[in-house]
Amino acid sequence: GYTDSSPQWVLGGDAILFTSERYGMRNHASWGTLRDVMIVFLNREAYDRFRLTKEDRELEKELEKIAKEGEKKEAAGADKETKKPAKPAAKAAKEIVVELRDIEDRIMRLTPTSSQLGAATLNKEGTILYYQAAYEGPMGLWQLDLEKHMPTKIGAASGRMVWDDKQTTLYL
């Protein structure tokens, strides 16, 4: 068998990022192990959204923007009719939808090759994977653009990676 470890919620609770040795060298006779960063999507909608092309993603954002503008106009029109100020809606917690049927088909390998891995994380849009890997030298910080499938070494670092509350700044 193989070992999966280091699970973390990503994409607003629609997926789990984890590391696995299922494609790399396994730890037989204490020789060490090589791992990959993997992702499992908890529902079909999240999986389909992740696999959209850049152009399709931009089109979807534009359609959402148009829909929000339409909702604002409808709300403004309703407020004029009732002559009451609009109350801001309270944000409800997002419900996490888990579809176990065919979940094994929604597991993807994100790293291009197996390596000795440190921490890994995904940006909130799900377009860039940051991970620490040692390929033929010391541990380095890598950035993988998941749309272009191009890994880039951006520094030498090891340790824990943590996002700020808005997930705009990554701390090492």
CSV table of C-alpha atoms in Angstrom, one decimal, residues 13 15 20 24 26 34 49 54 79 98-99 105 114-115 125 131 150 164 166 169:
chain,number,residue,atom,x,y,z
A,13,GLY,CA,-14.1,23.4,1.7
A,15,ALA,CA,-11.5,19.9,-1.8
A,20,SER,CA,0.9,10.8,-1.1
A,24,GLY,CA,6.8,7.9,-5.9
A,26,ARG,CA,8.0,3.9,-1.2
A,34,LEU,CA,9.2,10.2,-2.5
A,49,ARG,CA,-15.0,24.2,-11.8
A,54,LYS,CA,-8.6,30.2,-18.1
A,79,ASP,CA,-36.6,49.3,-1.7
A,98,VAL,CA,-19.6,15.7,0.1
A,99,GLU,CA,-20.5,13.4,-2.7
A,105,ASP,CA,-12.3,9.6,-9.9
A,114,SER,CA,7.6,12.8,-7.0
A,115,SER,CA,10.1,14.3,-4.6
A,125,GLU,CA,-8.5,30.6,-6.6
A,131,TYR,CA,5.2,23.5,-2.3
A,150,MET,CA,5.1,25.1,-15.3
A,164,ASP,CA,-3.3,35.3,6.2
A,166,LYS,CA,-7.9,36.9,3.4
A,169,THR,CA,-0.2,36.7,1.7
